[in-house]
Short mmCIF file of N, CA, C and O in Angstrom, two decimals:
data_model
loop_
_atom_site.label_atom_id
_atom_site.label_comp_id
_atom_site.label_asym_id
_atom_site.label_seq_id
_atom_site.Cartn_x
_atom_site.Cartn_y
_atom_site.Cartn_z
N VAL A 1 -17.23 -2.90 -2.22
CA VAL A 1 -15.88 -3.10 -1.69
C VAL A 1 -15.52 -4.56 -1.82
O VAL A 1 -16.33 -5.44 -1.51
N GLN A 2 -14.31 -4.82 -2.29
CA GLN A 2 -13.85 -6.21 -2.36
C GLN A 2 -12.35 -6.28 -2.16
O GLN A 2 -11.63 -5.30 -2.33
N LEU A 3 -11.91 -7.48 -1.77
CA LEU A 3 -10.50 -7.77 -1.61
C LEU A 3 -10.12 -8.82 -2.63
O LEU A 3 -10.82 -9.83 -2.77
N GLN A 4 -9.01 -8.61 -3.31
CA GLN A 4 -8.53 -9.54 -4.32
C GLN A 4 -7.13 -9.98 -3.94
O GLN A 4 -6.20 -9.18 -3.93
N ALA A 5 -7.00 -11.28 -3.66
CA ALA A 5 -5.70 -11.83 -3.26
C ALA A 5 -5.03 -12.51 -4.44
O ALA A 5 -5.69 -13.02 -5.35
N SER A 6 -3.71 -12.53 -4.39
CA SER A 6 -2.94 -13.19 -5.44
C SER A 6 -1.60 -13.63 -4.88
O SER A 6 -1.19 -13.18 -3.81
N GLY A 7 -0.92 -14.53 -5.60
CA GLY A 7 0.45 -14.86 -5.27
C GLY A 7 0.69 -16.24 -4.74
O GLY A 7 1.84 -16.61 -4.48
N GLY A 8 -0.33 -17.04 -4.55
CA GLY A 8 -0.10 -18.39 -4.05
C GLY A 8 0.53 -19.28 -5.11
O GLY A 8 0.73 -18.86 -6.25
N GLY A 9 0.85 -20.49 -4.70
CA GLY A 9 1.45 -21.43 -5.66
C GLY A 9 2.15 -22.56 -4.95
O GLY A 9 2.00 -22.76 -3.75
N LEU A 10 2.92 -23.29 -5.74
CA LEU A 10 3.68 -24.44 -5.24
C LEU A 10 5.14 -24.05 -5.11
O LEU A 10 5.72 -23.49 -6.05
N VAL A 11 5.73 -24.34 -3.97
CA VAL A 11 7.12 -24.01 -3.73
C VAL A 11 7.76 -25.12 -2.91
O VAL A 11 7.08 -25.80 -2.14
N GLN A 12 9.05 -25.31 -3.08
CA GLN A 12 9.76 -26.31 -2.28
C GLN A 12 10.08 -25.75 -0.90
O GLN A 12 10.15 -24.52 -0.70
N ALA A 13 10.27 -26.64 0.03
CA ALA A 13 10.64 -26.23 1.39
C ALA A 13 11.88 -25.34 1.33
O ALA A 13 12.78 -25.55 0.51
N GLU A 14 11.90 -24.36 2.21
CA GLU A 14 12.94 -23.33 2.29
C GLU A 14 12.82 -22.26 1.20
O GLU A 14 13.62 -21.32 1.17
N GLY A 15 11.82 -22.40 0.35
CA GLY A 15 11.61 -21.39 -0.67
C GLY A 15 10.81 -20.20 -0.15
O GLY A 15 10.48 -20.13 1.05
N SER A 16 10.51 -19.28 -1.07
CA SER A 16 9.79 -18.05 -0.70
C SER A 16 8.61 -17.82 -1.63
O SER A 16 8.62 -18.23 -2.79
N LEU A 17 7.61 -17.16 -1.08
CA LEU A 17 6.46 -16.69 -1.86
C LEU A 17 6.03 -15.35 -1.29
O LEU A 17 6.21 -15.08 -0.10
N ARG A 18 5.41 -14.55 -2.15
CA ARG A 18 4.86 -13.28 -1.70
C ARG A 18 3.39 -13.23 -2.08
O ARG A 18 3.04 -13.36 -3.26
N LEU A 19 2.55 -13.04 -1.08
CA LEU A 19 1.13 -12.89 -1.30
C LEU A 19 0.78 -11.41 -1.29
O LEU A 19 1.35 -10.64 -0.51
N SER A 20 -0.17 -11.04 -2.13
CA SER A 20 -0.62 -9.66 -2.17
C SER A 20 -2.14 -9.63 -2.13
O SER A 20 -2.81 -10.58 -2.55
N CYS A 21 -2.68 -8.54 -1.64
CA CYS A 21 -4.13 -8.40 -1.54
C CYS A 21 -4.46 -6.92 -1.73
O CYS A 21 -3.87 -6.06 -1.06
N ALA A 22 -5.37 -6.65 -2.63
CA ALA A 22 -5.74 -5.27 -2.93
C ALA A 22 -7.22 -5.04 -2.61
O ALA A 22 -8.07 -5.84 -3.02
N ALA A 23 -7.49 -3.96 -1.92
CA ALA A 23 -8.86 -3.57 -1.64
C ALA A 23 -9.31 -2.56 -2.67
O ALA A 23 -8.55 -1.65 -3.04
N SER A 24 -10.53 -2.71 -3.14
CA SER A 24 -11.05 -1.77 -4.14
C SER A 24 -12.51 -1.46 -3.84
O SER A 24 -13.18 -2.18 -3.11
N GLY A 25 -12.98 -0.39 -4.43
CA GLY A 25 -14.37 0.02 -4.22
C GLY A 25 -14.44 1.38 -3.56
O GLY A 25 -13.46 2.11 -3.48
N ARG A 26 -15.62 1.69 -3.05
CA ARG A 26 -15.86 3.00 -2.42
C ARG A 26 -15.43 2.92 -0.95
O ARG A 26 -16.25 2.65 -0.07
N ILE A 27 -14.16 3.17 -0.73
CA ILE A 27 -13.54 2.99 0.57
C ILE A 27 -13.28 4.34 1.23
O ILE A 27 -12.64 5.19 0.63
N PHE A 28 -13.76 4.47 2.45
CA PHE A 28 -13.47 5.68 3.22
C PHE A 28 -12.16 5.50 3.99
O PHE A 28 -11.31 6.38 3.99
N SER A 29 -12.03 4.37 4.65
CA SER A 29 -10.80 4.10 5.41
C SER A 29 -10.65 2.61 5.64
O SER A 29 -11.62 1.85 5.56
N ILE A 30 -9.41 2.22 5.91
CA ILE A 30 -9.09 0.83 6.21
C ILE A 30 -8.35 0.76 7.52
O ILE A 30 -7.37 1.47 7.71
N GLY A 31 -8.83 -0.07 8.42
CA GLY A 31 -8.16 -0.28 9.69
C GLY A 31 -7.15 -1.40 9.58
O GLY A 31 -6.33 -1.43 8.68
N ALA A 32 -7.26 -2.36 10.48
CA ALA A 32 -6.33 -3.48 10.47
C ALA A 32 -6.48 -4.30 9.20
O ALA A 32 -7.58 -4.46 8.67
N MET A 33 -5.34 -4.81 8.73
CA MET A 33 -5.33 -5.74 7.60
C MET A 33 -4.61 -6.99 8.06
O MET A 33 -3.57 -6.90 8.74
N ASN A 34 -5.14 -8.14 7.72
CA ASN A 34 -4.66 -9.39 8.28
C ASN A 34 -4.53 -10.48 7.21
O ASN A 34 -5.19 -10.43 6.18
N TRP A 35 -3.71 -11.45 7.51
CA TRP A 35 -3.65 -12.68 6.74
C TRP A 35 -3.99 -13.85 7.65
O TRP A 35 -3.43 -13.98 8.74
N TYR A 36 -4.92 -14.65 7.20
CA TYR A 36 -5.30 -15.89 7.87
C TYR A 36 -4.90 -17.06 6.98
O TYR A 36 -4.66 -16.89 5.79
N ARG A 37 -4.88 -18.24 7.56
CA ARG A 37 -4.69 -19.44 6.77
C ARG A 37 -5.51 -20.58 7.35
O ARG A 37 -5.81 -20.60 8.55
N GLN A 38 -5.86 -21.48 6.46
CA GLN A 38 -6.60 -22.67 6.88
C GLN A 38 -6.02 -23.88 6.19
O GLN A 38 -6.10 -24.01 4.97
N ALA A 39 -5.42 -24.74 7.00
CA ALA A 39 -4.86 -25.99 6.48
C ALA A 39 -5.96 -27.05 6.46
O ALA A 39 -6.95 -26.95 7.19
N PRO A 40 -5.78 -28.09 5.64
CA PRO A 40 -6.80 -29.14 5.57
C PRO A 40 -7.09 -29.74 6.94
O PRO A 40 -6.17 -30.12 7.67
N GLY A 41 -8.35 -29.80 7.30
CA GLY A 41 -8.75 -30.40 8.56
C GLY A 41 -8.50 -29.56 9.78
O GLY A 41 -8.69 -30.02 10.91
N LYS A 42 -8.08 -28.32 9.58
CA LYS A 42 -7.79 -27.44 10.72
C LYS A 42 -8.63 -26.18 10.66
O LYS A 42 -9.20 -25.83 9.62
N GLN A 43 -8.70 -25.51 11.78
CA GLN A 43 -9.43 -24.25 11.84
C GLN A 43 -8.62 -23.13 11.22
O GLN A 43 -7.38 -23.18 11.17
N ARG A 44 -9.33 -22.13 10.75
CA ARG A 44 -8.64 -20.95 10.22
C ARG A 44 -7.92 -20.24 11.36
O ARG A 44 -8.46 -20.08 12.46
N GLU A 45 -6.68 -19.83 11.10
CA GLU A 45 -5.90 -19.15 12.13
C GLU A 45 -5.34 -17.84 11.60
O GLU A 45 -5.03 -17.71 10.41
N LEU A 46 -5.21 -16.89 12.51
CA LEU A 46 -4.60 -15.61 12.16
C LEU A 46 -3.09 -15.79 12.08
O LEU A 46 -2.46 -16.25 13.05
N VAL A 47 -2.51 -15.43 10.97
CA VAL A 47 -1.08 -15.60 10.75
C VAL A 47 -0.32 -14.31 11.04
O VAL A 47 0.70 -14.31 11.71
N ALA A 48 -0.83 -13.20 10.51
CA ALA A 48 -0.14 -11.93 10.65
C ALA A 48 -1.15 -10.80 10.57
O ALA A 48 -2.15 -10.91 9.85
N ALA A 49 -0.86 -9.73 11.30
CA ALA A 49 -1.76 -8.59 11.33
C ALA A 49 -0.94 -7.31 11.28
O ALA A 49 0.18 -7.26 11.79
N ILE A 50 -1.54 -6.28 10.69
CA ILE A 50 -0.87 -4.98 10.65
C ILE A 50 -1.93 -3.89 10.81
O ILE A 50 -2.98 -3.93 10.17
N THR A 51 -1.65 -2.96 11.72
CA THR A 51 -2.60 -1.87 11.94
C THR A 51 -2.41 -0.79 10.88
O THR A 51 -1.45 -0.81 10.10
N SER A 52 -3.31 0.17 10.88
CA SER A 52 -3.19 1.26 9.92
C SER A 52 -1.92 2.07 10.16
O SER A 52 -1.38 2.69 9.24
N GLY A 53 -1.44 2.03 11.39
CA GLY A 53 -0.21 2.74 11.72
C GLY A 53 1.06 1.95 11.49
O GLY A 53 2.16 2.46 11.70
N GLY A 54 0.90 0.68 11.10
CA GLY A 54 2.06 -0.13 10.76
C GLY A 54 2.54 -1.08 11.85
O GLY A 54 3.55 -1.75 11.68
N ASN A 55 1.83 -1.14 12.96
CA ASN A 55 2.22 -2.11 13.99
C ASN A 55 1.85 -3.51 13.53
O ASN A 55 0.76 -3.72 12.99
N THR A 56 2.75 -4.46 13.79
CA THR A 56 2.55 -5.82 13.28
C THR A 56 2.51 -6.84 14.41
O THR A 56 3.06 -6.62 15.49
N ASN A 57 1.89 -7.96 14.10
CA ASN A 57 1.82 -9.09 15.03
C ASN A 57 1.84 -10.37 14.21
O ASN A 57 1.26 -10.41 13.11
N TYR A 58 2.47 -11.40 14.75
CA TYR A 58 2.57 -12.67 14.05
C TYR A 58 2.27 -13.83 14.98
O TYR A 58 2.56 -13.77 16.18
N VAL A 59 1.73 -14.90 14.43
CA VAL A 59 1.62 -16.13 15.19
C VAL A 59 3.03 -16.67 15.38
O VAL A 59 3.92 -16.48 14.52
N ASP A 60 3.27 -17.33 16.50
CA ASP A 60 4.63 -17.77 16.82
C ASP A 60 5.24 -18.63 15.71
O ASP A 60 6.45 -18.56 15.45
N ALA A 61 4.44 -19.43 15.05
CA ALA A 61 4.96 -20.38 14.06
C ALA A 61 5.62 -19.71 12.86
O ALA A 61 6.39 -20.34 12.14
N VAL A 62 5.33 -18.43 12.62
CA VAL A 62 5.87 -17.77 11.44
C VAL A 62 6.81 -16.62 11.78
O VAL A 62 7.38 -16.00 10.88
N LYS A 63 6.98 -16.34 13.05
CA LYS A 63 7.85 -15.23 13.45
C LYS A 63 9.27 -15.44 12.92
O LYS A 63 9.82 -16.53 13.03
N GLY A 64 9.82 -14.40 12.37
CA GLY A 64 11.16 -14.48 11.81
C GLY A 64 11.21 -14.99 10.39
O GLY A 64 12.26 -14.93 9.75
N ARG A 65 10.09 -15.51 9.89
CA ARG A 65 10.07 -16.03 8.51
C ARG A 65 9.11 -15.24 7.61
O ARG A 65 9.37 -15.09 6.41
N PHE A 66 8.01 -14.77 8.17
CA PHE A 66 7.01 -14.03 7.40
C PHE A 66 7.06 -12.55 7.77
O PHE A 66 7.32 -12.20 8.93
N THR A 67 6.78 -11.71 6.80
CA THR A 67 6.72 -10.27 7.03
C THR A 67 5.47 -9.71 6.37
O THR A 67 5.28 -9.88 5.15
N ILE A 68 4.64 -9.05 7.17
CA ILE A 68 3.45 -8.40 6.63
C ILE A 68 3.75 -6.92 6.43
O ILE A 68 4.45 -6.30 7.23
N SER A 69 3.22 -6.37 5.35
CA SER A 69 3.41 -4.95 5.08
C SER A 69 2.17 -4.43 4.37
O SER A 69 1.36 -5.21 3.84
N ARG A 70 2.02 -3.12 4.34
CA ARG A 70 0.86 -2.53 3.67
C ARG A 70 1.25 -1.22 3.00
O ARG A 70 2.20 -0.55 3.42
N ASP A 71 0.52 -0.89 1.98
CA ASP A 71 0.69 0.39 1.30
C ASP A 71 -0.65 1.10 1.42
O ASP A 71 -1.61 0.75 0.72
N ASN A 72 -0.72 2.06 2.30
CA ASN A 72 -2.00 2.72 2.56
C ASN A 72 -2.48 3.54 1.36
O ASN A 72 -3.67 3.72 1.17
N ALA A 73 -1.55 4.03 0.57
CA ALA A 73 -1.94 4.82 -0.60
C ALA A 73 -2.58 3.95 -1.67
O ALA A 73 -3.43 4.42 -2.43
N LYS A 74 -2.18 2.68 -1.72
CA LYS A 74 -2.70 1.76 -2.74
C LYS A 74 -3.73 0.79 -2.18
O LYS A 74 -4.27 -0.03 -2.92
N ASN A 75 -3.99 0.87 -0.88
CA ASN A 75 -4.96 -0.05 -0.23
C ASN A 75 -4.56 -1.51 -0.43
O ASN A 75 -5.41 -2.35 -0.77
N THR A 76 -3.30 -1.79 -0.24
CA THR A 76 -2.83 -3.16 -0.42
C THR A 76 -2.13 -3.66 0.85
O THR A 76 -1.60 -2.88 1.65
N VAL A 77 -2.13 -4.96 1.00
CA VAL A 77 -1.39 -5.63 2.06
C VAL A 77 -0.67 -6.81 1.44
O VAL A 77 -1.20 -7.47 0.54
N SER A 78 0.54 -7.06 1.90
CA SER A 78 1.35 -8.15 1.36
C SER A 78 1.87 -9.02 2.50
O SER A 78 1.96 -8.59 3.64
N LEU A 79 2.20 -10.25 2.13
CA LEU A 79 2.81 -11.17 3.08
C LEU A 79 4.00 -11.82 2.39
O LEU A 79 3.82 -12.62 1.46
N GLN A 80 5.18 -11.46 2.81
CA GLN A 80 6.41 -12.08 2.31
C GLN A 80 6.70 -13.30 3.16
O GLN A 80 6.85 -13.18 4.39
N MET A 81 6.76 -14.45 2.53
CA MET A 81 6.95 -15.70 3.26
C MET A 81 8.27 -16.32 2.83
O MET A 81 8.44 -16.68 1.65
N ASN A 82 9.19 -16.41 3.76
CA ASN A 82 10.50 -16.99 3.51
C ASN A 82 10.68 -18.27 4.32
O ASN A 82 9.94 -18.52 5.27
N SER A 83 11.66 -19.05 3.94
CA SER A 83 11.97 -20.30 4.65
C SER A 83 10.71 -21.13 4.87
O SER A 83 10.44 -21.61 5.98
N LEU A 84 9.95 -21.29 3.82
CA LEU A 84 8.66 -21.98 3.93
C LEU A 84 8.86 -23.44 4.32
O LEU A 84 9.84 -24.09 3.93
N LYS A 85 7.91 -23.94 5.09
CA LYS A 85 7.92 -25.32 5.56
C LYS A 85 6.66 -26.03 5.06
O LYS A 85 5.64 -25.38 4.81
N PRO A 86 6.70 -27.35 4.96
CA PRO A 86 5.50 -28.07 4.53
C PRO A 86 4.28 -27.75 5.40
O PRO A 86 3.15 -27.73 4.89
N GLU A 87 4.51 -27.48 6.67
CA GLU A 87 3.38 -27.17 7.56
C GLU A 87 2.78 -25.80 7.31
O GLU A 87 1.75 -25.45 7.91
N ASP A 88 3.38 -25.01 6.42
CA ASP A 88 2.79 -23.74 6.02
C ASP A 88 1.75 -23.94 4.91
O ASP A 88 1.06 -22.98 4.53
N THR A 89 1.64 -25.16 4.41
CA THR A 89 0.67 -25.44 3.35
C THR A 89 -0.74 -25.16 3.85
O THR A 89 -1.17 -25.68 4.88
N ALA A 90 -1.45 -24.31 3.12
CA ALA A 90 -2.80 -23.91 3.53
C ALA A 90 -3.38 -22.99 2.46
O ALA A 90 -2.67 -22.54 1.55
N VAL A 91 -4.66 -22.73 2.60
CA VAL A 91 -5.27 -21.65 1.85
C VAL A 91 -5.13 -20.38 2.69
O VAL A 91 -5.50 -20.37 3.87
N TYR A 92 -4.58 -19.35 2.09
CA TYR A 92 -4.34 -18.10 2.78
C TYR A 92 -5.40 -17.08 2.36
O TYR A 92 -5.70 -16.92 1.17
N TYR A 93 -5.95 -16.40 3.37
CA TYR A 93 -7.00 -15.42 3.14
C TYR A 93 -6.56 -14.06 3.66
O TYR A 93 -6.05 -13.95 4.77
N CYS A 94 -6.78 -13.03 2.88
CA CYS A 94 -6.59 -11.69 3.41
C CYS A 94 -7.92 -11.19 3.98
O CYS A 94 -9.00 -11.59 3.55
N ASN A 95 -7.79 -10.36 4.98
CA ASN A 95 -8.94 -9.82 5.70
C ASN A 95 -8.65 -8.38 6.04
O ASN A 95 -7.50 -8.03 6.34
N ALA A 96 -9.65 -7.54 5.97
CA ALA A 96 -9.44 -6.14 6.31
C ALA A 96 -10.68 -5.57 6.96
O ALA A 96 -11.82 -5.97 6.64
N LYS A 97 -10.46 -4.64 7.86
CA LYS A 97 -11.55 -3.91 8.50
C LYS A 97 -11.71 -2.62 7.70
O LYS A 97 -10.87 -1.73 7.77
N ILE A 98 -12.76 -2.54 6.93
CA ILE A 98 -12.95 -1.44 5.99
C ILE A 98 -14.21 -0.66 6.31
O ILE A 98 -15.27 -1.25 6.56
N ARG A 99 -14.06 0.65 6.27
CA ARG A 99 -15.23 1.52 6.37
C ARG A 99 -15.55 2.05 4.97
O ARG A 99 -14.80 2.88 4.44
N PRO A 100 -16.62 1.57 4.38
CA PRO A 100 -16.98 2.07 3.05
C PRO A 100 -17.47 3.53 3.15
O PRO A 100 -17.89 3.99 4.22
N ILE A 101 -17.38 4.22 2.03
CA ILE A 101 -17.91 5.59 1.96
C ILE A 101 -19.40 5.56 2.30
O ILE A 101 -20.12 4.66 1.88
N SER A 102 -19.82 6.52 3.07
CA SER A 102 -21.22 6.70 3.50
C SER A 102 -21.63 5.73 4.60
O SER A 102 -22.79 5.73 5.01
N TRP A 103 -20.70 4.89 5.05
CA TRP A 103 -20.99 4.03 6.18
C TRP A 103 -20.36 4.65 7.43
O TRP A 103 -19.37 5.36 7.35
N SER A 104 -20.88 4.33 8.59
CA SER A 104 -20.40 4.95 9.82
C SER A 104 -19.47 4.06 10.62
O SER A 104 -18.95 4.49 11.65
N SER A 105 -19.24 2.84 10.16
CA SER A 105 -18.38 1.94 10.92
C SER A 105 -17.64 1.00 9.98
O SER A 105 -17.98 0.87 8.80
N GLU A 106 -16.62 0.34 10.55
CA GLU A 106 -15.85 -0.65 9.80
C GLU A 106 -16.58 -1.99 9.75
O GLU A 106 -17.30 -2.35 10.67
N HIS A 107 -16.31 -2.71 8.67
CA HIS A 107 -16.85 -4.05 8.53
C HIS A 107 -15.75 -4.98 8.06
O HIS A 107 -14.77 -4.54 7.47
N ASP A 108 -15.93 -6.25 8.33
CA ASP A 108 -14.97 -7.27 7.89
C ASP A 108 -15.17 -7.61 6.43
O ASP A 108 -16.29 -7.93 6.01
N TYR A 109 -14.07 -7.60 5.69
CA TYR A 109 -14.09 -8.06 4.30
C TYR A 109 -13.01 -9.12 4.13
O TYR A 109 -11.95 -9.05 4.76
N TRP A 110 -13.29 -10.10 3.25
CA TRP A 110 -12.38 -11.21 3.03
C TRP A 110 -12.06 -11.36 1.55
O TRP A 110 -12.93 -11.19 0.69
N GLY A 111 -10.80 -11.70 1.30
CA GLY A 111 -10.42 -12.07 -0.04
C GLY A 111 -10.84 -13.49 -0.33
O GLY A 111 -11.33 -14.21 0.55
N GLN A 112 -10.62 -13.95 -1.54
CA GLN A 112 -11.13 -15.23 -1.99
C GLN A 112 -10.26 -16.41 -1.58
O GLN A 112 -10.67 -17.54 -1.77
N GLY A 113 -9.11 -16.18 -1.02
CA GLY A 113 -8.25 -17.28 -0.64
C GLY A 113 -7.31 -17.67 -1.76
O GLY A 113 -7.70 -17.73 -2.93
N THR A 114 -6.07 -17.93 -1.40
CA THR A 114 -5.08 -18.35 -2.38
C THR A 114 -4.30 -19.52 -1.77
O THR A 114 -3.88 -19.47 -0.62
N LEU A 115 -4.12 -20.58 -2.55
CA LEU A 115 -3.51 -21.80 -2.05
C LEU A 115 -1.99 -21.72 -2.09
O LEU A 115 -1.41 -21.40 -3.14
N VAL A 116 -1.39 -22.02 -0.96
CA VAL A 116 0.07 -22.14 -0.86
C VAL A 116 0.38 -23.59 -0.53
O VAL A 116 -0.11 -24.12 0.46
N THR A 117 1.19 -24.21 -1.38
CA THR A 117 1.58 -25.59 -1.16
C THR A 117 3.10 -25.65 -1.07
O THR A 117 3.78 -25.22 -2.00
N VAL A 118 3.59 -26.19 0.03
CA VAL A 118 5.04 -26.30 0.24
C VAL A 118 5.40 -27.78 0.23
O VAL A 118 4.93 -28.55 1.08
N SER A 119 6.23 -28.17 -0.71
CA SER A 119 6.63 -29.57 -0.82
C SER A 119 7.94 -29.80 -0.08
O SER A 119 8.80 -28.93 -0.01
N SER A 120 8.07 -30.99 0.46
CA SER A 120 9.28 -31.33 1.24
C SER A 120 10.37 -31.88 0.36
O SER A 120 10.17 -32.16 -0.81
#
């Protein structure tokens, strides 16, 4: 099982980017899917989360600007980021609670991280 993230890049302030993350492998089920970010010199923080049923949660700093969504049929999660600010600059990581086939419980899986740079 692995997660593959894509979509980072350089954007000017007030611009938009869309991050995507696809889970692949022998997957029985996927629970919560999340996006984290880690800015230089800071701890990794949870940015947005979505349950298997579609309930979402956001850190206050991105509410109203970011939207997390998932496609359960394709095992993907996306993060639409609008009105980007320089303080959104970070490496973004996707994370998912995945139960592989033949396993009895969910485990944490992480994507490789994708860099988002917002210039002022």
